[in-house]
PDB file of C-alpha atoms in Angstrom:
ATOM      1  CA  UNK A   2      77.591 114.814 118.198  1.00  0.00           C
ATOM      2  CA  UNK A   3      76.363 111.981 115.992  1.00  0.00           C
ATOM      3  CA  UNK A   4      75.491 108.685 117.628  1.00  0.00           C
ATOM      4  CA  UNK A   5      77.731 105.676 116.956  1.00  0.00           C
ATOM      5  CA  UNK A   6      75.343 103.917 114.587  1.00  0.00           C
ATOM      6  CA  UNK A   7      74.996 106.972 112.420  1.00  0.00           C
ATOM      7  CA  UNK A   8      78.757 107.440 112.320  1.00  0.00           C
ATOM      8  CA  UNK A   9      79.192 103.828 111.214  1.00  0.00           C
ATOM      9  CA  UNK A  10      76.681 104.295 108.441  1.00  0.00           C
ATOM     10  CA  UNK A  11      78.229 107.508 107.226  1.00  0.00           C
ATOM     11  CA  UNK A  12      81.645 105.862 107.272  1.00  0.00           C
ATOM     12  CA  UNK A  13      80.233 102.996 105.243  1.00  0.00           C
ATOM     13  CA  UNK A  14      78.884 105.387 102.631  1.00  0.00           C
ATOM     14  CA  UNK A  15      82.196 107.252 102.554  1.00  0.00           C
ATOM     15  CA  UNK A  16      84.212 104.063 102.280  1.00  0.00           C
ATOM     16  CA  UNK A  17      82.065 102.694  99.482  1.00  0.00           C
ATOM     17  CA  UNK A  18      82.340 105.907  97.479  1.00  0.00           C
ATOM     18  CA  UNK A  19      86.110 105.730  97.913  1.00  0.00           C
ATOM     19  CA  UNK A  20      86.226 102.157  96.685  1.00  0.00           C
ATOM     20  CA  UNK A  21      83.941 102.711  93.735  1.00  0.00           C
ATOM     21  CA  UNK A  22      85.754 105.727  92.325  1.00  0.00           C
ATOM     22  CA  UNK A  23      88.397 104.920  89.764  1.00  0.00           C
ATOM     23  CA  UNK A  24      91.118 102.692  91.185  1.00  0.00           C
ATOM     24  CA  UNK A  25      89.703 102.790  94.678  1.00  0.00           C
ATOM     25  CA  UNK A  26      89.710 106.432  95.742  1.00  0.00           C
ATOM     26  CA  UNK A  27      87.030 109.086  95.959  1.00  0.00           C
ATOM     27  CA  UNK A  28      87.287 112.538  94.530  1.00  0.00           C
ATOM     28  CA  UNK A  29      87.402 114.139  97.961  1.00  0.00           C
ATOM     29  CA  UNK A  30      85.104 117.137  98.312  1.00  0.00           C
ATOM     30  CA  UNK A  31      86.969 118.859 101.137  1.00  0.00           C
ATOM     31  CA  UNK A  32      89.663 121.451 100.389  1.00  0.00           C
ATOM     32  CA  UNK A  33      93.319 120.575 100.041  1.00  0.00           C
ATOM     33  CA  UNK A  34      95.832 122.960 101.634  1.00  0.00           C
ATOM     34  CA  UNK A  35      97.834 122.821  99.424  1.00  0.00           C
ATOM     35  CA  UNK A  36      97.768 119.707  97.259  1.00  0.00           C
ATOM     36  CA  UNK A  37     100.685 118.451  95.195  1.00  0.00           C
ATOM     37  CA  UNK A  38     100.186 119.078  91.512  1.00  0.00           C
ATOM     38  CA  UNK A  39      99.995 115.356  90.751  1.00  0.00           C
ATOM     39  CA  UNK A  40      97.682 114.489  93.659  1.00  0.00           C
ATOM     40  CA  UNK A  41      94.912 116.946  94.406  1.00  0.00           C
ATOM     41  CA  UNK A  42      91.812 116.581  96.539  1.00  0.00           C
ATOM     42  CA  UNK A  43      89.671 116.293  93.419  1.00  0.00           C
ATOM     43  CA  UNK A  44      92.146 114.026  91.625  1.00  0.00           C
ATOM     44  CA  UNK A  45      93.833 111.850  94.288  1.00  0.00           C
ATOM     45  CA  UNK A  46      95.348 109.430  91.798  1.00  0.00           C
ATOM     46  CA  UNK A  47      97.285 112.165  90.068  1.00  0.00           C
ATOM     47  CA  UNK A  48      95.593 111.917  86.695  1.00  0.00           C
ATOM     48  CA  UNK A  49      96.509 109.449  84.011  1.00  0.00           C
ATOM     49  CA  UNK A  50      99.506 107.192  84.414  1.00  0.00           C
ATOM     50  CA  UNK A  51     102.613 108.332  82.604  1.00  0.00           C
ATOM     51  CA  UNK A  52     103.086 106.771  79.163  1.00  0.00           C
ATOM     52  CA  UNK A  53     105.697 103.968  79.128  1.00  0.00           C
ATOM     53  CA  UNK A  54     108.225 106.100  77.249  1.00  0.00           C
ATOM     54  CA  UNK A  55     107.877 108.997  79.671  1.00  0.00           C
ATOM     55  CA  UNK A  56     107.853 106.726  82.690  1.00  0.00           C
ATOM     56  CA  UNK A  57     111.156 105.204  81.631  1.00  0.00           C
ATOM     57  CA  UNK A  58     112.895 108.579  81.460  1.00  0.00           C
ATOM     58  CA  UNK A  59     115.192 108.900  84.453  1.00  0.00           C
ATOM     59  CA  UNK A  60     118.857 109.744  84.568  1.00  0.00           C
ATOM     60  CA  UNK A  61     121.078 106.745  85.333  1.00  0.00           C
ATOM     61  CA  UNK A  62     121.284 106.239  89.064  1.00  0.00           C
ATOM     62  CA  UNK A  63     118.485 108.741  89.705  1.00  0.00           C
ATOM     63  CA  UNK A  64     114.997 107.974  91.105  1.00  0.00           C
ATOM     64  CA  UNK A  65     112.022 107.999  88.771  1.00  0.00           C
ATOM     65  CA  UNK A  66     109.145 110.333  89.572  1.00  0.00           C
ATOM     66  CA  UNK A  67     105.940 108.284  89.697  1.00  0.00           C
ATOM     67  CA  UNK A  68     102.220 108.912  90.032  1.00  0.00           C
ATOM     68  CA  UNK A  69      99.967 107.303  92.613  1.00  0.00           C
ATOM     69  CA  UNK A  70      98.072 105.571  89.834  1.00  0.00           C
ATOM     70  CA  UNK A  71     101.142 103.467  89.025  1.00  0.00           C
ATOM     71  CA  UNK A  72     100.877 101.820  92.451  1.00  0.00           C
ATOM     72  CA  UNK A  73      97.513 100.278  91.552  1.00  0.00           C
ATOM     73  CA  UNK A  74      97.410  97.053  89.474  1.00  0.00           C
ATOM     74  CA  UNK A  75      95.611  97.781  86.208  1.00  0.00           C
ATOM     75  CA  UNK A  76      93.309  94.770  86.581  1.00  0.00           C
ATOM     76  CA  UNK A  77      92.187  95.572  90.145  1.00  0.00           C
ATOM     77  CA  UNK A  78      88.500  96.397  90.415  1.00  0.00           C
ATOM     78  CA  UNK A  79      87.557  97.165  94.047  1.00  0.00           C
ATOM     79  CA  UNK A  80      83.949  97.817  93.039  1.00  0.00           C
ATOM     80  CA  UNK A  81      83.188  94.354  91.688  1.00  0.00           C
ATOM     81  CA  UNK A  82      82.077  92.992  95.071  1.00  0.00           C
ATOM     82  CA  UNK A  83      79.671  95.871  95.605  1.00  0.00           C
ATOM     83  CA  UNK A  84      78.036  96.185  92.203  1.00  0.00           C
ATOM     84  CA  UNK A  85      74.262  96.235  92.331  1.00  0.00           C
ATOM     85  CA  UNK A  86      74.116  97.470  95.925  1.00  0.00           C
ATOM     86  CA  UNK A  87      71.670 100.281  96.600  1.00  0.00           C
ATOM     87  CA  UNK A  88      73.057 102.452  99.378  1.00  0.00           C
ATOM     88  CA  UNK A  89      69.979 104.656  99.315  1.00  0.00           C
ATOM     89  CA  UNK A  90      68.023 101.706 100.696  1.00  0.00           C
ATOM     90  CA  UNK A  91      70.058 101.724 103.914  1.00  0.00           C
ATOM     91  CA  UNK A  92      68.857 103.834 106.832  1.00  0.00           C
ATOM     92  CA  UNK A  93      71.180 105.287 109.456  1.00  0.00           C
ATOM     93  CA  UNK A  94      70.360 102.545 111.946  1.00  0.00           C
ATOM     94  CA  UNK A  95      70.412  99.646 109.491  1.00  0.00           C
ATOM     95  CA  UNK A  96      72.783  96.917 110.788  1.00  0.00           C
ATOM     96  CA  UNK A  97      73.654  96.082 107.193  1.00  0.00           C
ATOM     97  CA  UNK A  98      75.588  99.362 107.093  1.00  0.00           C
ATOM     98  CA  UNK A  99      78.044  98.063 109.673  1.00  0.00           C
ATOM     99  CA  UNK A 100      78.361  94.763 107.822  1.00  0.00           C
ATOM    100  CA  UNK A 101      79.026  96.633 104.615  1.00  0.00           C
ATOM    101  CA  UNK A 102      81.624  98.814 106.302  1.00  0.00           C
ATOM    102  CA  UNK A 103      83.484  95.756 107.608  1.00  0.00           C
ATOM    103  CA  UNK A 104      83.482  94.166 104.159  1.00  0.00           C
ATOM    104  CA  UNK A 105      84.717  97.364 102.535  1.00  0.00           C
ATOM    105  CA  UNK A 106      87.413  97.712 105.172  1.00  0.00           C
ATOM    106  CA  UNK A 107      88.630  94.201 104.355  1.00  0.00           C
ATOM    107  CA  UNK A 108      88.755  94.969 100.640  1.00  0.00           C
ATOM    108  CA  UNK A 109      90.597  98.222 101.290  1.00  0.00           C
ATOM    109  CA  UNK A 110      93.125  96.712 103.703  1.00  0.00           C
ATOM    110  CA  UNK A 111      93.917  93.909 101.267  1.00  0.00           C
ATOM    111  CA  UNK A 112      94.141  96.042  98.142  1.00  0.00           C
ATOM    112  CA  UNK A 113      96.829  94.425  95.946  1.00  0.00           C
ATOM    113  CA  UNK A 114     100.083  96.178  95.170  1.00  0.00           C
ATOM    114  CA  UNK A 115     101.787  96.452  91.799  1.00  0.00           C
ATOM    115  CA  UNK A 116     104.655  93.889  91.782  1.00  0.00           C
ATOM    116  CA  UNK A 117     106.386  95.788  88.979  1.00  0.00           C
ATOM    117  CA  UNK A 118     107.091  98.606  91.446  1.00  0.00           C
ATOM    118  CA  UNK A 119     108.941  96.420  93.944  1.00  0.00           C
ATOM    119  CA  UNK A 120     112.550  97.532  94.321  1.00  0.00           C
ATOM    120  CA  UNK A 121     112.137 100.683  92.234  1.00  0.00           C
ATOM    121  CA  UNK A 122     113.976 103.875  93.172  1.00  0.00           C
ATOM    122  CA  UNK A 123     111.187 106.433  93.159  1.00  0.00           C
ATOM    123  CA  UNK A 124     110.212 110.001  93.943  1.00  0.00           C
ATOM    124  CA  UNK A 125     106.587 110.774  94.787  1.00  0.00           C
ATOM    125  CA  UNK A 126     104.624 113.687  96.279  1.00  0.00           C
ATOM    126  CA  UNK A 127     102.067 113.288  99.035  1.00  0.00           C
ATOM    127  CA  UNK A 128     100.812 114.206 102.486  1.00  0.00           C
ATOM    128  CA  UNK A 129     102.359 113.177 105.805  1.00  0.00           C
ATOM    129  CA  UNK A 130     100.541 111.201 108.515  1.00  0.00           C
ATOM    130  CA  UNK A 131     103.053 110.979 111.414  1.00  0.00           C
ATOM    131  CA  UNK A 132     103.564 107.673 113.224  1.00  0.00           C
ATOM    132  CA  UNK A 133     106.774 108.212 115.213  1.00  0.00           C
ATOM    133  CA  UNK A 134     108.624 111.343 116.266  1.00  0.00           C
ATOM    134  CA  UNK A 135     111.974 111.993 117.960  1.00  0.00           C
ATOM    135  CA  UNK A 136     113.248 115.374 119.148  1.00  0.00           C
ATOM    136  CA  UNK A 137     110.564 117.209 117.218  1.00  0.00           C
ATOM    137  CA  UNK A 138     111.249 115.378 113.965  1.00  0.00           C
ATOM    138  CA  UNK A 139     109.145 112.761 112.198  1.00  0.00           C
ATOM    139  CA  UNK A 140     111.075 109.514 111.784  1.00  0.00           C
ATOM    140  CA  UNK A 141     108.236 107.269 110.611  1.00  0.00           C
ATOM    141  CA  UNK A 142     105.063 108.231 108.781  1.00  0.00           C
ATOM    142  CA  UNK A 143     102.455 107.250 106.232  1.00  0.00           C
ATOM    143  CA  UNK A 144     102.437 109.041 102.895  1.00  0.00           C
ATOM    144  CA  UNK A 145      98.946 109.453 101.439  1.00  0.00           C
ATOM    145  CA  UNK A 146      97.723 110.889  98.120  1.00  0.00           C
ATOM    146  CA  UNK A 147      95.158 113.441  99.299  1.00  0.00           C
ATOM    147  CA  UNK A 148      94.636 115.885 102.133  1.00  0.00           C
ATOM    148  CA  UNK A 149      92.933 114.543 105.258  1.00  0.00           C
ATOM    149  CA  UNK A 150      93.378 110.831 104.531  1.00  0.00           C
ATOM    150  CA  UNK A 151      93.733 108.687 107.684  1.00  0.00           C
ATOM    151  CA  UNK A 152      93.107 111.724 109.896  1.00  0.00           C
ATOM    152  CA  UNK A 153      89.964 113.573 108.802  1.00  0.00           C
ATOM    153  CA  UNK A 154      88.671 110.858 106.481  1.00  0.00           C
ATOM    154  CA  UNK A 155      88.910 107.050 106.255  1.00  0.00           C
ATOM    155  CA  UNK A 156      92.240 105.668 105.000  1.00  0.00           C
ATOM    156  CA  UNK A 157      92.564 105.022 101.273  1.00  0.00           C
ATOM    157  CA  UNK A 158      93.186 101.445 100.059  1.00  0.00           C
ATOM    158  CA  UNK A 159      96.450  99.843 101.155  1.00  0.00           C
ATOM    159  CA  UNK A 160      97.909 100.217  97.666  1.00  0.00           C
ATOM    160  CA  UNK A 161      97.542 103.991  98.070  1.00  0.00           C
ATOM    161  CA  UNK A 162      99.451 104.262 101.363  1.00  0.00           C
ATOM    162  CA  UNK A 163     103.236 104.240 101.731  1.00  0.00           C
ATOM    163  CA  UNK A 164     104.913 103.441 105.043  1.00  0.00           C
ATOM    164  CA  UNK A 165     107.995 105.674 105.149  1.00  0.00           C
ATOM    165  CA  UNK A 166     110.980 105.412 107.477  1.00  0.00           C
ATOM    166  CA  UNK A 167     113.642 108.094 107.441  1.00  0.00           C
ATOM    167  CA  UNK A 168     116.724 107.606 109.649  1.00  0.00           C
ATOM    168  CA  UNK A 169     117.595 111.320 109.643  1.00  0.00           C
ATOM    169  CA  UNK A 170     114.171 112.532 110.750  1.00  0.00           C
ATOM    170  CA  UNK A 171     112.179 115.262 109.041  1.00  0.00           C
ATOM    171  CA  UNK A 172     110.821 118.518 110.457  1.00  0.00           C
ATOM    172  CA  UNK A 173     107.286 118.243 109.177  1.00  0.00           C
ATOM    173  CA  UNK A 174     103.807 118.135 110.686  1.00  0.00           C
ATOM    174  CA  UNK A 175     100.662 116.189 109.895  1.00  0.00           C
ATOM    175  CA  UNK A 176      99.336 116.854 106.394  1.00  0.00           C
ATOM    176  CA  UNK A 177     102.419 118.755 105.261  1.00  0.00           C
ATOM    177  CA  UNK A 178     103.061 118.164 101.565  1.00  0.00           C
ATOM    178  CA  UNK A 179     106.422 116.610 100.733  1.00  0.00           C
ATOM    179  CA  UNK A 180     108.493 114.811  98.151  1.00  0.00           C
ATOM    180  CA  UNK A 181     109.657 111.372  99.293  1.00  0.00           C
ATOM    181  CA  UNK A 182     112.618 109.742  97.558  1.00  0.00           C
ATOM    182  CA  UNK A 183     113.819 106.212  98.202  1.00  0.00           C
ATOM    183  CA  UNK A 184     113.538 102.529  97.360  1.00  0.00           C
ATOM    184  CA  UNK A 185     109.980 101.247  97.125  1.00  0.00           C
ATOM    185  CA  UNK A 186     109.063  97.796  98.448  1.00  0.00           C
ATOM    186  CA  UNK A 187     105.789  95.903  98.250  1.00  0.00           C
ATOM    187  CA  UNK A 188     105.655  95.300 101.982  1.00  0.00           C
ATOM    188  CA  UNK A 189     102.513  95.453 104.123  1.00  0.00           C
ATOM    189  CA  UNK A 190     102.451  97.327 107.429  1.00  0.00           C
ATOM    190  CA  UNK A 191      99.560  97.664 109.879  1.00  0.00           C
ATOM    191  CA  UNK A 192      99.392 100.828 111.955  1.00  0.00           C
ATOM    192  CA  UNK A 193      96.767 102.621 114.015  1.00  0.00           C
ATOM    193  CA  UNK A 194      96.338 105.129 111.191  1.00  0.00           C
ATOM    194  CA  UNK A 195      95.907 102.672 108.349  1.00  0.00           C
ATOM    195  CA  UNK A 196      97.213  99.632 106.487  1.00  0.00           C
ATOM    196  CA  UNK A 197      99.959 100.353 103.963  1.00  0.00           C
ATOM    197  CA  UNK A 198     100.842  98.085 101.068  1.00  0.00           C
ATOM    198  CA  UNK A 199     104.168  99.739 100.321  1.00  0.00           C
ATOM    199  CA  UNK A 200     107.293 100.570 102.319  1.00  0.00           C
ATOM    200  CA  UNK A 201     109.946 103.174 101.560  1.00  0.00           C
ATOM    201  CA  UNK A 202     113.342 103.570 103.181  1.00  0.00           C
ATOM    202  CA  UNK A 203     113.604 107.266 102.431  1.00  0.00           C
ATOM    203  CA  UNK A 204     116.868 108.782 101.308  1.00  0.00           C
ATOM    204  CA  UNK A 205     115.262 112.234 101.423  1.00  0.00           C
ATOM    205  CA  UNK A 206     112.035 113.917 102.527  1.00  0.00           C
ATOM    206  CA  UNK A 207     111.770 117.474 101.232  1.00  0.00           C
ATOM    207  CA  UNK A 208     109.155 120.196 101.183  1.00  0.00           C
ATOM    208  CA  UNK A 209     106.803 120.055  98.226  1.00  0.00           C
ATOM    209  CA  UNK A 210     107.385 123.097  96.016  1.00  0.00           C
ATOM    210  CA  UNK A 211     105.409 122.048  92.938  1.00  0.00           C
ATOM    211  CA  UNK A 212     106.369 120.362  89.707  1.00  0.00           C
ATOM    212  CA  UNK A 213     109.269 117.939  89.750  1.00  0.00           C
ATOM    213  CA  UNK A 214     111.740 120.160  91.585  1.00  0.00           C
TER     214      UNK A 214
END
């Protein structure tokens, strides 16, 4: 078992790598089982954002399938506060590692949301992190873009976590892959598993089968 100081340092390194990669997420090196096509362990943001023309294509009254990348403001740069830092200079017991971790946690928890997504009817794939259960069904959970987030690894930035409430309940377990459909709101929620920048009142939570089915 690693001692507390070493754990804090390793978490700091992990968190920094997550913040510095792309729009604030790391290319996770652990295996996904299985990962949605648009959000894999090696590509947690789901690749490039859909072109405007493609993104606008949705049947009248139907939700639009989105990528995780669309939830991140294009001008957000989580790495700007950490540029020039040399992590290799920090030893396991260096107190600066804990200070760095706290700073990175603050940046992650306050990651800005994309205001253009507020009120949108959306459909998105992801992994379940249960928060509340009733009669064997999940009624409240976090939806995250890659396997292990919030459970086996540090939470992603708040703009990459959706707080989902489903009145009907859903028979899924932790890290099951699902499609979530519902109205998206830019609403912050703090939970023991992570800080979410978005909220979804789900109209449906269905098993992920691949593609846009």
